[in-house]
Coordinates of C-alpha atoms and ligand atoms in Angstrom, one line a residue:
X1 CA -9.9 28.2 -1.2
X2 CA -7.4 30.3 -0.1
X3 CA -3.9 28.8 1.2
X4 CA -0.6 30.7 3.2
X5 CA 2.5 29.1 3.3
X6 CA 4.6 30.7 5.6
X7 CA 8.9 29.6 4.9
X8 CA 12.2 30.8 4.9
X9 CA 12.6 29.4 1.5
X10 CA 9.6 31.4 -0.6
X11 CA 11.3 29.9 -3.9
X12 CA 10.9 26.7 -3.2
X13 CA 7.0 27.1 -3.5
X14 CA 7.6 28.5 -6.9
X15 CA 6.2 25.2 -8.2
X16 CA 2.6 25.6 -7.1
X17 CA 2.5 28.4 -9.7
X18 CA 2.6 26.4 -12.4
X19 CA 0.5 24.0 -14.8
X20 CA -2.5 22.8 -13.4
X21 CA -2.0 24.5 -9.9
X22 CA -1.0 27.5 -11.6
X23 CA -4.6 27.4 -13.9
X24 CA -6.5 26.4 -10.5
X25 CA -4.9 29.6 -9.4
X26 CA -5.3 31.8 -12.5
X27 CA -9.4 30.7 -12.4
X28 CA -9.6 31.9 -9.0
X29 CA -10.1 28.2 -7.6
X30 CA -7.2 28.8 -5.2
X31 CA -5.9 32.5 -3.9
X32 CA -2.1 31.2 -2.9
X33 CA -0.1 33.4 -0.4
X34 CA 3.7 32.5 0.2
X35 CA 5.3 34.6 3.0
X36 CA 9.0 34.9 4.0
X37 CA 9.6 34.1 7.9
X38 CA 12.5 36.3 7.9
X39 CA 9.8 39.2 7.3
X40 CA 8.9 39.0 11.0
X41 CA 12.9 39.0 12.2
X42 CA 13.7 42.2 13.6
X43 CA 17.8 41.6 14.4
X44 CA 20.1 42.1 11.7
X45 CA 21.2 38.1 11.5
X46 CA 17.1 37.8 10.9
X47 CA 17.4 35.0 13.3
X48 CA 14.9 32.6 12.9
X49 CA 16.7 29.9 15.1
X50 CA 18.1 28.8 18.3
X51 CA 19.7 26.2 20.2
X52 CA 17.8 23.6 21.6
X53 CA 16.7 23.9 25.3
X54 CA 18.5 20.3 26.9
X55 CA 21.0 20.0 24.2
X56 CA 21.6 17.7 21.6
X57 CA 22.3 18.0 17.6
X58 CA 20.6 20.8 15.5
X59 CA 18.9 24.0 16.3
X60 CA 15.3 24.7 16.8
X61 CA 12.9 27.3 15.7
X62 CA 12.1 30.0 17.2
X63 CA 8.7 31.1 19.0
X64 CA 8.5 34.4 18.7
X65 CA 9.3 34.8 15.3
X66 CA 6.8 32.2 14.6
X67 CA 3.7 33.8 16.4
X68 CA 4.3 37.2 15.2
X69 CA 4.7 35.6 11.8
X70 CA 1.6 33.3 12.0
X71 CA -0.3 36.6 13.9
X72 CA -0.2 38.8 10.7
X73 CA -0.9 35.7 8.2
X74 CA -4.2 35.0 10.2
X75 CA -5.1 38.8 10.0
X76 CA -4.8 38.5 6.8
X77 CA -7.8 37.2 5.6
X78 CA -11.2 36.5 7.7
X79 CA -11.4 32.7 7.3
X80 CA -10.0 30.9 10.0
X81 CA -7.7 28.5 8.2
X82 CA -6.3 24.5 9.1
X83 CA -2.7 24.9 10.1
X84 CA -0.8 22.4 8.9
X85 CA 2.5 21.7 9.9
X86 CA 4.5 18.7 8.2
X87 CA 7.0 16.7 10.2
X88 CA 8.3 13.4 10.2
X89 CA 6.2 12.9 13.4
X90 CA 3.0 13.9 12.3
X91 CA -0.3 11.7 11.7
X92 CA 0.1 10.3 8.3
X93 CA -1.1 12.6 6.0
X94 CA -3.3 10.2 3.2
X95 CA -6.0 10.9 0.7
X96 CA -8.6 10.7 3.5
X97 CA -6.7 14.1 4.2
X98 CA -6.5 15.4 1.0
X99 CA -10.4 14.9 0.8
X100 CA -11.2 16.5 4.1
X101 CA -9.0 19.5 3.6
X102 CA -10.3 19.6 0.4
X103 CA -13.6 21.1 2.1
X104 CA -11.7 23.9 4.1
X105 CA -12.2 27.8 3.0
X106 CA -8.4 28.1 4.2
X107 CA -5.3 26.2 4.3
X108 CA -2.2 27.9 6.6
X109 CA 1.1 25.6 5.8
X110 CA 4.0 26.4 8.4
X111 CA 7.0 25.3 7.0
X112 CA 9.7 24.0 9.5
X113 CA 13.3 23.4 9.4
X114 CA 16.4 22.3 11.2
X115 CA 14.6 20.1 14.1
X116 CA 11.5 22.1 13.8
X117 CA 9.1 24.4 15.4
X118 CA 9.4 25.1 19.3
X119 CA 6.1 23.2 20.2
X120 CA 4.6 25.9 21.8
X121 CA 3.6 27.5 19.2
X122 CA 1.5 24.4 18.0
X123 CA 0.4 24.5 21.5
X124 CA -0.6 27.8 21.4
X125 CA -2.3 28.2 18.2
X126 CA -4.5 25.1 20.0
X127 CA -5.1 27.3 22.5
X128 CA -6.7 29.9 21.1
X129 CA -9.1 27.3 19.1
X130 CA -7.4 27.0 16.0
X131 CA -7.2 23.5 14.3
X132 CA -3.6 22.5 14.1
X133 CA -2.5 18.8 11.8
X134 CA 0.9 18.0 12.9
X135 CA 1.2 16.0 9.5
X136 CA 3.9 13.4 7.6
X137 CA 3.7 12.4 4.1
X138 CA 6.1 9.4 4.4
X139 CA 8.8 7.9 7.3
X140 CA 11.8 9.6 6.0
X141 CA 13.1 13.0 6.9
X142 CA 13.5 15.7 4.6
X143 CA 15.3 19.1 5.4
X144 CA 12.2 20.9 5.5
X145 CA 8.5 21.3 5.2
X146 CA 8.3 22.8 1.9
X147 CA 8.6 19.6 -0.6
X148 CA 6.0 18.3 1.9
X149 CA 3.8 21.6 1.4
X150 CA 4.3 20.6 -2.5
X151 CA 2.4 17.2 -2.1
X152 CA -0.1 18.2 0.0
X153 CA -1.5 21.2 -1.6
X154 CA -1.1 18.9 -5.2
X155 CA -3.5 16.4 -3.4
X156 CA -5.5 18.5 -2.2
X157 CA -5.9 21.1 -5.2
X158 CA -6.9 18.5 -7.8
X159 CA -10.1 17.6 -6.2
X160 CA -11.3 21.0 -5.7
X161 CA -14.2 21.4 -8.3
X162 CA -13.1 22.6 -11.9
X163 CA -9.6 22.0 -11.2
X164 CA -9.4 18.5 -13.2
X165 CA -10.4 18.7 -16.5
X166 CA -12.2 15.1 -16.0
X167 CA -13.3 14.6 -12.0
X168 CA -14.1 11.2 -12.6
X169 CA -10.5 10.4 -12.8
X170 CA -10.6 11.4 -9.2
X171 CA -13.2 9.1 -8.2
X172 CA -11.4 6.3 -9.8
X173 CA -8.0 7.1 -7.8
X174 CA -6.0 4.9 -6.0
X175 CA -7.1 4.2 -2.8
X176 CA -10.4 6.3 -3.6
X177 CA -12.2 2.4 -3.0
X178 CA -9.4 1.5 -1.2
X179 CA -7.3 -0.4 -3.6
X180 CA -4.2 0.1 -5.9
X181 CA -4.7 1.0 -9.5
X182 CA -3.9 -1.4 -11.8
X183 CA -1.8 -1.4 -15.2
X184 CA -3.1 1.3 -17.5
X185 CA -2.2 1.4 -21.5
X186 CA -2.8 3.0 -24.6
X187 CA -1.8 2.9 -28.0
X188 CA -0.1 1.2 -30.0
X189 CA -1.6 -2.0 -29.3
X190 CA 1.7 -4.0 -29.6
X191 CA 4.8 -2.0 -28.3
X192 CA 8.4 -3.3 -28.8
X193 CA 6.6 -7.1 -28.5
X194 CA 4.7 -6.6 -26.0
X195 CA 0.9 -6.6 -26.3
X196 CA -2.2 -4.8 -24.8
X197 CA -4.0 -7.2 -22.2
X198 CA -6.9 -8.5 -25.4
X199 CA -9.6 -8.3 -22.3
X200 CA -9.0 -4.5 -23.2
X201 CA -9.7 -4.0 -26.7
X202 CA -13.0 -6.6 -26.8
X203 CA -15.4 -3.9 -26.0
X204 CA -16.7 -6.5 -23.2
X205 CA -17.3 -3.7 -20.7
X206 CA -18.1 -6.0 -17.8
X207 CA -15.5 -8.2 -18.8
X208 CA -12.9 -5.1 -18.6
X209 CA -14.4 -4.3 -15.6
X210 CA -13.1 -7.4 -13.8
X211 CA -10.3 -7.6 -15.5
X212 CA -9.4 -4.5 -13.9
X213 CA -11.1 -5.1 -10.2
X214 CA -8.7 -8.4 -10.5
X215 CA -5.6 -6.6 -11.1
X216 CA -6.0 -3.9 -9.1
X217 CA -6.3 -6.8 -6.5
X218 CA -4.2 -8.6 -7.3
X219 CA -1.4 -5.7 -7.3
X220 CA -2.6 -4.5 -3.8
X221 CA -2.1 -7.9 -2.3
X222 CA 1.7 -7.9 -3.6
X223 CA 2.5 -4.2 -3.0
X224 CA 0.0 -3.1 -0.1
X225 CA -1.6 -6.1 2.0
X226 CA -1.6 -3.7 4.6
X227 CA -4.4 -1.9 2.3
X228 CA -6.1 -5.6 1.7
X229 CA -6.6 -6.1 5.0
X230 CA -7.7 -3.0 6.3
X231 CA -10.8 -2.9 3.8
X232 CA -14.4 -3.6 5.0
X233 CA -15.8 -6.7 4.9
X234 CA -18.0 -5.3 2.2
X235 CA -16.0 -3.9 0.4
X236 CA -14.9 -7.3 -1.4
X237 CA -17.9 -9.3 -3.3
X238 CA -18.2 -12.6 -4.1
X239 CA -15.9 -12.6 -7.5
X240 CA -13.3 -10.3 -5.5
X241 CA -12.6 -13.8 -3.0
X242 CA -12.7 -16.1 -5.9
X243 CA -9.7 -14.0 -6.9
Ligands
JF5_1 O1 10.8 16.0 6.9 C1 9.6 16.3 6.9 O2 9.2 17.6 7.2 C2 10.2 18.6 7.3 C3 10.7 18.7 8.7 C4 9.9 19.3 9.6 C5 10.3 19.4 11.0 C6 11.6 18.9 11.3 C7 12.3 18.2 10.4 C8 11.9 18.1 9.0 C9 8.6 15.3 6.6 C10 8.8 13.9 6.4 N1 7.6 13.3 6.2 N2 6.7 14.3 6.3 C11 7.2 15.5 6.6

């Protein structure tokens, strides 16, 4: 997979270079390009905002400087990439995302700041064919796209093939059947009083096996009943009700 991160804050992706990203990288599971905006400025204030057309707080960003930039990242490379775009009023970006990006040859992140991108260039990336995802990761607002970019390409990263060490942990994610995980422990078996769940240590596999389904229910009721309710009838079996 190869992902572009276009920003006026390059540093700020420094991150992705390290650890597990930065093996995922380093085994040539990920080629990871982060380009400067201000590359495609050509005034001496490298410019790469205005004010907003009918007023109001903050300043906008700029199309030109966008297009040319987003132009030469595309030429880049062959594959036509995703471009994603975060902002606090995308889609909701969840691990249903992370999955299907997961299965695209290229990612293109646009980072925005100030009040964002002037919305034609979304409009005219969509023009020309391209798949744009106008995406959040939460309802708050941050300053800019690239803390955003951070999560995302994390999410998305670890289930490429080879990049986790064991990829059953990802199949056994949160959400991945639609519920919470549930309390996870290891040793010592009693810890300043307090005591591994027995259920865990009796080698009773289906036993620990409920125990588990239970309290993974059990902490998506009180945490996420918005999760609960949205699963599929089927999803819950006989036990799961008696819970
Ligand atoms: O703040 C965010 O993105 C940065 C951004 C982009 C455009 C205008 C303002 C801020 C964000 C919040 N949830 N998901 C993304």
């Amino acid at each position: 997979m190869r992902i572009d991160v276009i920003t006026i804050f390059p540093g700020y992706l420094a991150p992705l270079r390290e650890a597990l990203l930065g093996r995922a990288i380093a085994a040539g599971l990920v080629d990871l390009d982060v380009h400067d905006l201000r590359d495609w400025t050509h005034d001496v204030h490298q410019a790469v905002d205005d004010a907003p057309y009918g007023g109001g707080p903050g300043m906008v960003m700029r199309p030109q400087v966008w297009g040319e930039a987003l132009d030469a990242v595309l030429a880049r490379d062959a594959r036509t990439p995703r471009i994603v775009v975060p902002t606090p009023a995308g889609r909701p970006f969840t691990q249903a995302t992370a999955q299907e990006w997961a299965g695209a040859e290229r990612l293109l992140f646009a980072c925005g700041r100030y009040e964002g991108i002037d919305q034609r260039v979304v409009d005219d990336a969509r023009g020309r064919g391209l798949p744009v995802d106008e995406v959040s990761i939460g309802d708050y607002v941050l300053v800019g796209g690239e803390a955003a970019v951070l999560v995302m390409v994390e999410a998305v990263v670890r289930l490429l093939p080879g990049v986790l060490g064991n990829p059953a942990s990802a199949e056994q994610d949160s959400f991945s059947d639609g519920l919470l995980e549930g309390p996870a422990y290891t040793r010592p078996e009693t810890w300043r009083g307090l005591a591994v769940p027995e259920v865990l240590r009796s080698g009773n596999h289906a036993a620990i096996a409920r125990w588990r389904r239970d309290r993974a229910l059990e902490r998506t009721a009180q945490r996420r009943p918005d999760l609960l309710a949205a699963l599929p009838e089927r999803a819950l079996d006989k036990a799961d009700r008696a819970f």
